[in-house]
PDB file of C-alpha atoms in Angstrom:
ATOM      1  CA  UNK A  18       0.527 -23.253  60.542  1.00 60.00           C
ATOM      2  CA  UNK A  19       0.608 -19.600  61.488  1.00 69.00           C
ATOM      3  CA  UNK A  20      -1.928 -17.406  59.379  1.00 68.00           C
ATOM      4  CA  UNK A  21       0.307 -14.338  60.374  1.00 69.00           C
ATOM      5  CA  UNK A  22       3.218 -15.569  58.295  1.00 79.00           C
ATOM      6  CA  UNK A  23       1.908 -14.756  55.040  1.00 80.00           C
ATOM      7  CA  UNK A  24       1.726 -12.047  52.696  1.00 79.00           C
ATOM      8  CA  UNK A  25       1.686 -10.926  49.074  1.00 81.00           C
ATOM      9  CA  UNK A  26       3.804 -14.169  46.775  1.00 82.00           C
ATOM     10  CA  UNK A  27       4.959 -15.701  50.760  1.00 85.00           C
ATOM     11  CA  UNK A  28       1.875 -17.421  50.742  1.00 84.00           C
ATOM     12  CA  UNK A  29       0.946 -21.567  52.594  1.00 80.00           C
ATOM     13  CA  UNK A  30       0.597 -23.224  49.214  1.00 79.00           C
ATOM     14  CA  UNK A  31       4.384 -21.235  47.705  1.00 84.00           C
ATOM     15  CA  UNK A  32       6.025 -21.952  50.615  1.00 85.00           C
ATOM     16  CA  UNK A  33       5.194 -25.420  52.326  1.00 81.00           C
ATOM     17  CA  UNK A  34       3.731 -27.323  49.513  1.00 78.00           C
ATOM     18  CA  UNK A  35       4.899 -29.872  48.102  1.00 70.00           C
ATOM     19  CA  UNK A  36       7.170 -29.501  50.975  1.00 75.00           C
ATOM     20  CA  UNK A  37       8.998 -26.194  52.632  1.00 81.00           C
ATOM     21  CA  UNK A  38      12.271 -27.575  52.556  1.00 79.00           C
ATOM     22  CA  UNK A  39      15.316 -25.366  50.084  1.00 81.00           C
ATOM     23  CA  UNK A  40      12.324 -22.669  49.427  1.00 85.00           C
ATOM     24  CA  UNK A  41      13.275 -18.593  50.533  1.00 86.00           C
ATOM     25  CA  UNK A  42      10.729 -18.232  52.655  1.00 87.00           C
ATOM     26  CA  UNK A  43      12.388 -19.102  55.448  1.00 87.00           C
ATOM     27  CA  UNK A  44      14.650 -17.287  58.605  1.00 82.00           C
ATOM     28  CA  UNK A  45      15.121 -17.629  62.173  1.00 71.00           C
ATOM     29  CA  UNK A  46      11.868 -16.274  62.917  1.00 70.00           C
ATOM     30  CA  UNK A  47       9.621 -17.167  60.329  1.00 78.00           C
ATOM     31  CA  UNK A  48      10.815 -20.834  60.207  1.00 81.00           C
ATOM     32  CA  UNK A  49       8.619 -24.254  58.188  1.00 82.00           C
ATOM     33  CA  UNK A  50       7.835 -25.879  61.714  1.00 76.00           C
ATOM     34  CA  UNK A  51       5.647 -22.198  62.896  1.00 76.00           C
ATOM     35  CA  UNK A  52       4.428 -21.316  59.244  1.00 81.00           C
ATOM     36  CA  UNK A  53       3.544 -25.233  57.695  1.00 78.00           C
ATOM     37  CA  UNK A  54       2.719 -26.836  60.684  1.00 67.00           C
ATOM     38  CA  UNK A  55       2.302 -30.611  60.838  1.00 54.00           C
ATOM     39  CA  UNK A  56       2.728 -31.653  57.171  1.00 46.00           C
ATOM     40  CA  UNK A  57       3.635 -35.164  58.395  1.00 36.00           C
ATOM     41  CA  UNK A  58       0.808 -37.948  58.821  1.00 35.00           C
ATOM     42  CA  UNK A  59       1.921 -39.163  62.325  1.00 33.00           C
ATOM     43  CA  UNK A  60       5.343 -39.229  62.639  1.00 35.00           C
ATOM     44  CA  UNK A  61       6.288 -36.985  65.152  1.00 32.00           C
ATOM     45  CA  UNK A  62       8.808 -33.993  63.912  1.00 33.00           C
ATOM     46  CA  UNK A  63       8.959 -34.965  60.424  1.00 40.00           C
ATOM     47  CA  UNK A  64       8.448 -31.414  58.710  1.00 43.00           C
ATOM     48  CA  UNK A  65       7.510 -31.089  55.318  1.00 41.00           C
ATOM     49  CA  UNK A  66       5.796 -34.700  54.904  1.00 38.00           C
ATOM     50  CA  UNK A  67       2.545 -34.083  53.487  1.00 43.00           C
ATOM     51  CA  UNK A  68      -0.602 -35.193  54.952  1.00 70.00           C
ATOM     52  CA  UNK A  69      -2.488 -35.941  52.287  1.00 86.00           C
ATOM     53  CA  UNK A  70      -0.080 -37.867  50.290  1.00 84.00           C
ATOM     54  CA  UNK A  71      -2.301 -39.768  47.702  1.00 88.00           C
ATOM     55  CA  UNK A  72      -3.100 -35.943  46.561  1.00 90.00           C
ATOM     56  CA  UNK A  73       0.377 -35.201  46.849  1.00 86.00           C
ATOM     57  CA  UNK A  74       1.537 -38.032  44.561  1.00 87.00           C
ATOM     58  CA  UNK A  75      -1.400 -37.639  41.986  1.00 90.00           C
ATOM     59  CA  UNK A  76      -0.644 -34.089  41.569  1.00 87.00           C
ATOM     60  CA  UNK A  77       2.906 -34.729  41.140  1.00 88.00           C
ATOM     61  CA  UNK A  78       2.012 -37.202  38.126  1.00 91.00           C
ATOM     62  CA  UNK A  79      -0.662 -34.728  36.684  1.00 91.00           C
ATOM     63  CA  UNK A  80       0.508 -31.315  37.078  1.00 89.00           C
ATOM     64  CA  UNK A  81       4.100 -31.888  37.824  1.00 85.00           C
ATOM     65  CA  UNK A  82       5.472 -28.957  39.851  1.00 76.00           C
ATOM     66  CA  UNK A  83       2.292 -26.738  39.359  1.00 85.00           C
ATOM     67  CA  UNK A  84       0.163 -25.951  41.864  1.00 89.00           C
ATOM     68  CA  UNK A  85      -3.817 -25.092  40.386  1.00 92.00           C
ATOM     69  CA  UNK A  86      -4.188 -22.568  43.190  1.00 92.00           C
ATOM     70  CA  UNK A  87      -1.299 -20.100  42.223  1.00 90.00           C
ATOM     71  CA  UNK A  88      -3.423 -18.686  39.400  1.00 92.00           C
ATOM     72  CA  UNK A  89      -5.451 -17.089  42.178  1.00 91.00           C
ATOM     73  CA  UNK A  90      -2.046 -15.050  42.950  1.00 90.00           C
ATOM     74  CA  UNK A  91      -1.653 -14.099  39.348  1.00 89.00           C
ATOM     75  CA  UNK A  92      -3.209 -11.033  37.666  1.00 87.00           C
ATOM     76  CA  UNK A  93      -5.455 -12.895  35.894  1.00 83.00           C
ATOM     77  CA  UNK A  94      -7.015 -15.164  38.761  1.00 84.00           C
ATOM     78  CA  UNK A  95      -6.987 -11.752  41.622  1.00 85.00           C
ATOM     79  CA  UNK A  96     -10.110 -10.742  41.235  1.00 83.00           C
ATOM     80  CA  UNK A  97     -11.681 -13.982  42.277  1.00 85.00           C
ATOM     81  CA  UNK A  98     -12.777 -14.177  45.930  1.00 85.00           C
ATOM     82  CA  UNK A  99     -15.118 -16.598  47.521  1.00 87.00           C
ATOM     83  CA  UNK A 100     -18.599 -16.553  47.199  1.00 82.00           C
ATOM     84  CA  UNK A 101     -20.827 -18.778  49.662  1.00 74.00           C
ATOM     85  CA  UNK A 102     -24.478 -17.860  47.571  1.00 70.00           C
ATOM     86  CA  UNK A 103     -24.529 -21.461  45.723  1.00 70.00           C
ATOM     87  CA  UNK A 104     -27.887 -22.737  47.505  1.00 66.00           C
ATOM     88  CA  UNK A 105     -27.930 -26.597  45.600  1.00 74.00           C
ATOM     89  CA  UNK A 106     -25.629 -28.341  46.659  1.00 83.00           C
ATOM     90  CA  UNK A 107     -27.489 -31.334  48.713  1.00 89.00           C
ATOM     91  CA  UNK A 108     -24.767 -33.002  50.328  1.00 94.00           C
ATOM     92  CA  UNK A 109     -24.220 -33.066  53.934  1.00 94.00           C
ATOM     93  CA  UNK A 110     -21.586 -34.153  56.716  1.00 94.00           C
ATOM     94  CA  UNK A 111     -23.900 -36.722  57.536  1.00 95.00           C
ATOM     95  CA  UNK A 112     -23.942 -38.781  54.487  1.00 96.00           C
ATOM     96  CA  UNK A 113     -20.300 -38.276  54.177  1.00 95.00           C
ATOM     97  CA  UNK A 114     -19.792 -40.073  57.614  1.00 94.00           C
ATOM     98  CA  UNK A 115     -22.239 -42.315  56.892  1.00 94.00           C
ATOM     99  CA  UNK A 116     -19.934 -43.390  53.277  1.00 94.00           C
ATOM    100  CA  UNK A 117     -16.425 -43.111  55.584  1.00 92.00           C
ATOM    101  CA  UNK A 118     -18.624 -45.210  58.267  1.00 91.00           C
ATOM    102  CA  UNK A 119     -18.979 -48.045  55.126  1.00 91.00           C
ATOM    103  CA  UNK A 120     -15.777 -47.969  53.358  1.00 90.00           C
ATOM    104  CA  UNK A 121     -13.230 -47.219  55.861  1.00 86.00           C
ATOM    105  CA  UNK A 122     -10.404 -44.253  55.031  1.00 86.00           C
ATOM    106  CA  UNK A 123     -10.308 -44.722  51.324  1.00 91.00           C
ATOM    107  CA  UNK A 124      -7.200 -42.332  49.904  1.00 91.00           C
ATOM    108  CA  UNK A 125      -8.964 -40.840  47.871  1.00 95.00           C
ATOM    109  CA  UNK A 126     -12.414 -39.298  47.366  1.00 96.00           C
ATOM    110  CA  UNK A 127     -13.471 -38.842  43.786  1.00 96.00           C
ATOM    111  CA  UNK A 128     -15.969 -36.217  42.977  1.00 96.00           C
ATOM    112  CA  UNK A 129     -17.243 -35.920  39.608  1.00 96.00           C
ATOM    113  CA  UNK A 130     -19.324 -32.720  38.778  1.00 93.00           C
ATOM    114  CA  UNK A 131     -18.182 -29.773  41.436  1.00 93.00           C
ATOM    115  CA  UNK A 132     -19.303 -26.127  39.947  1.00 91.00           C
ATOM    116  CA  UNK A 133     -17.917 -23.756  42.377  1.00 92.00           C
ATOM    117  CA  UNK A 134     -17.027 -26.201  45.180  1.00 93.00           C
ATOM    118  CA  UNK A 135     -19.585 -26.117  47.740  1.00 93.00           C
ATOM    119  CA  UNK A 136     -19.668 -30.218  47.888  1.00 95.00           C
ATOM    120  CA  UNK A 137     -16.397 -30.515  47.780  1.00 96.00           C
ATOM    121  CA  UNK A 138     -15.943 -27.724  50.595  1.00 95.00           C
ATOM    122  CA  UNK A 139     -18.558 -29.970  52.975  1.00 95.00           C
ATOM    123  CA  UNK A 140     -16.423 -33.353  52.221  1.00 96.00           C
ATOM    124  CA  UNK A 141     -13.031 -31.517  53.160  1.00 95.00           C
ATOM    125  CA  UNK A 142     -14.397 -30.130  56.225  1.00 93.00           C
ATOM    126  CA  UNK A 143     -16.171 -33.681  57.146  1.00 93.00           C
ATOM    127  CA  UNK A 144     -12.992 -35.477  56.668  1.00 92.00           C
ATOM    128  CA  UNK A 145     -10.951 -33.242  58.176  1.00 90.00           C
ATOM    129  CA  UNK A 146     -13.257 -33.234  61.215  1.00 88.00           C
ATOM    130  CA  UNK A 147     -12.692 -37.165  61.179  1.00 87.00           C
ATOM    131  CA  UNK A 148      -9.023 -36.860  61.520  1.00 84.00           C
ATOM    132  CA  UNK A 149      -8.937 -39.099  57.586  1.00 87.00           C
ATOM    133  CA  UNK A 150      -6.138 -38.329  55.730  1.00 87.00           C
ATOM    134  CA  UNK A 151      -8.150 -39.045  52.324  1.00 93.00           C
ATOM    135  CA  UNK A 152      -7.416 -36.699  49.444  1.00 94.00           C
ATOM    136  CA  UNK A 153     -10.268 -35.418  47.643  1.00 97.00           C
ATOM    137  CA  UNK A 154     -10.297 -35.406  43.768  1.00 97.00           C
ATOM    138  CA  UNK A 155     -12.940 -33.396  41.586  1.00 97.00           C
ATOM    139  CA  UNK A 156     -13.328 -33.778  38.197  1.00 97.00           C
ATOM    140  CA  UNK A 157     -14.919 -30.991  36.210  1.00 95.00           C
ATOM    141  CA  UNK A 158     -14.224 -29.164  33.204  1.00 94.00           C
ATOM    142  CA  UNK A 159     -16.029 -26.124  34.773  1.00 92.00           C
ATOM    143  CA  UNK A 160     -17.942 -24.944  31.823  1.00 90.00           C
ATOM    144  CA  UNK A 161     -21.545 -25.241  33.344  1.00 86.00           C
ATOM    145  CA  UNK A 162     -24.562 -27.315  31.975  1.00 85.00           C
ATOM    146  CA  UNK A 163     -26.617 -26.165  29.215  1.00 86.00           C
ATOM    147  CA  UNK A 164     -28.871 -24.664  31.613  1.00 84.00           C
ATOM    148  CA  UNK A 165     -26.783 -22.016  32.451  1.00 82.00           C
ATOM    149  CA  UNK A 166     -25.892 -21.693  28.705  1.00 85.00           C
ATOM    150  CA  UNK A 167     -29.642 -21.876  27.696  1.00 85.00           C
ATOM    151  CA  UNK A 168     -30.972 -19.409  30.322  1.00 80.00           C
ATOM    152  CA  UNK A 169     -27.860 -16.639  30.123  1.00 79.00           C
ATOM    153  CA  UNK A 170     -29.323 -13.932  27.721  1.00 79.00           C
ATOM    154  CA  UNK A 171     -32.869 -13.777  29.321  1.00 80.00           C
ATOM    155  CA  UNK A 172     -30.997 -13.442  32.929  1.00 74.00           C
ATOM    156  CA  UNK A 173     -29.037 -11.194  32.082  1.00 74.00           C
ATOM    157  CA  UNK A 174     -31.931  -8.905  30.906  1.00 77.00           C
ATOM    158  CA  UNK A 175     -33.938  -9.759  33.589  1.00 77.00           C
ATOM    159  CA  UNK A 176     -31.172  -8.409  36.243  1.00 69.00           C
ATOM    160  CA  UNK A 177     -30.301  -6.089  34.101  1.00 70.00           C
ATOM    161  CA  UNK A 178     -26.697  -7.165  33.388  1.00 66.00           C
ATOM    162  CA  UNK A 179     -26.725  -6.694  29.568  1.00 66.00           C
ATOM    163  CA  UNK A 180     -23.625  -3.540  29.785  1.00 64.00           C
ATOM    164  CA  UNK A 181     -20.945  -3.704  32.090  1.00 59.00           C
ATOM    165  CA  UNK A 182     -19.913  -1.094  33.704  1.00 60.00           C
ATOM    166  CA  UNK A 183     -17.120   0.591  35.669  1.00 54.00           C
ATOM    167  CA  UNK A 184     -14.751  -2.504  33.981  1.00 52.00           C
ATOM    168  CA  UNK A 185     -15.796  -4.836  35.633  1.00 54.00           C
ATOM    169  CA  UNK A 186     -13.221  -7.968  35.604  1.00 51.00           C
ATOM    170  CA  UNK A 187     -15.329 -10.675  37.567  1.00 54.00           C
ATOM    171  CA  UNK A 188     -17.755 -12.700  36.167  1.00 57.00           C
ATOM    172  CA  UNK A 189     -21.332 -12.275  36.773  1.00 63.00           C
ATOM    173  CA  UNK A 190     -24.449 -15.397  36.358  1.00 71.00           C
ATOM    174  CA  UNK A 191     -24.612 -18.811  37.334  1.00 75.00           C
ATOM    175  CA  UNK A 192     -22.291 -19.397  34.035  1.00 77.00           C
ATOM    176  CA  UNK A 193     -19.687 -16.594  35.151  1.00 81.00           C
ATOM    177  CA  UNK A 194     -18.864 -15.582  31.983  1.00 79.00           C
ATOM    178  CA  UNK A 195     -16.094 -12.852  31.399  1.00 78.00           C
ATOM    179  CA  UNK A 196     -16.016 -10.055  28.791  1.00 76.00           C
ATOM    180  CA  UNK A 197     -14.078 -12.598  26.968  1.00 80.00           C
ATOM    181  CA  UNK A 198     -16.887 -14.949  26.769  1.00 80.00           C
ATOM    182  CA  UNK A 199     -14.940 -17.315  28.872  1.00 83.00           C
ATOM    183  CA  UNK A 200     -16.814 -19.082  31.768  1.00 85.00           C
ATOM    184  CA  UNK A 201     -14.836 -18.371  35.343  1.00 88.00           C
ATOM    185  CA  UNK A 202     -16.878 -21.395  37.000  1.00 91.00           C
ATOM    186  CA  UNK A 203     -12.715 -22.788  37.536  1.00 93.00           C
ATOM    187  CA  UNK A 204     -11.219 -20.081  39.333  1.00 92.00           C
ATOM    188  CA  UNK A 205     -14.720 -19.640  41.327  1.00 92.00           C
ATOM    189  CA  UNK A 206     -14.137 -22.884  42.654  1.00 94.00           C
ATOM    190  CA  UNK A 207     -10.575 -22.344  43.340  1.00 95.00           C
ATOM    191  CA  UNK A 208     -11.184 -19.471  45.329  1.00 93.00           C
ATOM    192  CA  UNK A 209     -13.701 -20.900  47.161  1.00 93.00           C
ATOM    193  CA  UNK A 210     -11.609 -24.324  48.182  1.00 95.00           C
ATOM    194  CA  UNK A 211      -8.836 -21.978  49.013  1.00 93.00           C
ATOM    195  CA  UNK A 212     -10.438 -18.831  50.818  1.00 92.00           C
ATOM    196  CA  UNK A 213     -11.586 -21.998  53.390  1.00 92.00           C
ATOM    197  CA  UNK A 214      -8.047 -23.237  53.601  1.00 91.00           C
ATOM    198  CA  UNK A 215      -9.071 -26.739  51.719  1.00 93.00           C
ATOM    199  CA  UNK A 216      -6.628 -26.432  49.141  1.00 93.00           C
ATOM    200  CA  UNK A 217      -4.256 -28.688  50.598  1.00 91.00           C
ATOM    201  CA  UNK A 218      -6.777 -32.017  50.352  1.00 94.00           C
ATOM    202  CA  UNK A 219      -8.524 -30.725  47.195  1.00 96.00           C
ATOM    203  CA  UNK A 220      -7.536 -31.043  43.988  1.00 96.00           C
ATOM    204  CA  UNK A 221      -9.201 -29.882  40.557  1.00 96.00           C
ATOM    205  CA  UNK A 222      -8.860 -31.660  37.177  1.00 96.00           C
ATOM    206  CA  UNK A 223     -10.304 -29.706  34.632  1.00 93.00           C
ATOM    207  CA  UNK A 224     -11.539 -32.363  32.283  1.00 91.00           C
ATOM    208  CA  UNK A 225     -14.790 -34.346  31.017  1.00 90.00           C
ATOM    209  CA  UNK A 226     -15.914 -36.950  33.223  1.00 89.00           C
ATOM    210  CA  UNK A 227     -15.281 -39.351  30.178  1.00 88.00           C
ATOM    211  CA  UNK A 228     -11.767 -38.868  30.251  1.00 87.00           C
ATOM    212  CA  UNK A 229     -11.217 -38.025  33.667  1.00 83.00           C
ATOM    213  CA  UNK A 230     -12.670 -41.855  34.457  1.00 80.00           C
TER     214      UNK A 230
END
């Protein structure tokens, strides 16, 4: 669709998602066909059709008119923007077309384990680049490992992050902790999937990998 349309709550994901149709976004100029796009998978002037409709369809059954990525539009989830400094992530395009090359279009891709999203950002862009309409599915409760747990306090004094200063809402450390003592890892990773325009094909299910499977 057309970036231009947006602004403040008239945003891709409020407006065309699940589908653009009865919303108030909408007049003669700013109209679903020039702000959504091609939602349809192939069949020519059907607007509104989501692509990805296995993500469509689980979301439905999970989340049930909620959309994860609206918390980044809410007070609480603003102060989040993307951050590309995540250096270990080992996954490449190239071993995701060589699994696509094996299997086919599967219609979904399950990730389990996806921190801030840099794996799951290099399997969007590799399927999208393929033309697949597979939906990609990370499970994570977005906590961190113990590492990150383990390691905070000496970090921090390291860096010299034990005060905060000049109230500072975002998250600092591999664990992004608040003031709170809550871990941000979550709306890390939704900022990232979204500030590349991914949030369409990705979807986050914050829960253990034991109950997630």
């Amino acid at each position: 669709g057309d970036p231009g349309c947006w602004r403040g709550e008239l945003t891709y994901d409020a407006c065309c998602l699940p589908r653009p149709e009865g919303k108030p976004c909408w007049d003669v100029y700013f109209t679903p066909e020039r702000c959504c796009g091609s939602l349809g998978n192939g069949e020519a002037g059907e607007v509104g059709r989501p692509r990805y409709l296995a993500i469509e369809k689980l979301r439905e059954e999970l989340f049930t008119d909620v959309d994860p990525y609206r918390l980044l539009d809410h007070p609480c989830g603003k102060a989040y923007s993307p951050q590309d400094r995540y250096p270990d992530s080992h996954l490449t395009a190239d071993m995701v077309r060589t699994v696509m090359s094996q299997v086919g279009e599967p219609v979904l891709w399950l990730e389990v384990g996806s921190f801030v999203g840099h794996s799951a950002l290099t399997t969007a862009k590799t399927l999208k680049e393929l033309g697949a309409s597979t939906g990609v599915v990370c499970i994570d409760p977005f906590t961190g490992v113990v590492d990150m747990w383990a390691t905070r306090k000496g970090l921090r004094e390291v860096l010299g992050l034990r005060s905060r200063t000049g109230g500072a809402t975002v998250a600092d450390g591999p664990l992004l902790m608040d003031e709170f003592g809550h871990s941000r890892i979550y709306e890390m990773f939704l900022a990232n999937i979204r500030g590349h325009g991914h949030q369409d094909m990705v979807m986050p299910i914050r829960i253990s990998s034991i109950s997630g499977m």
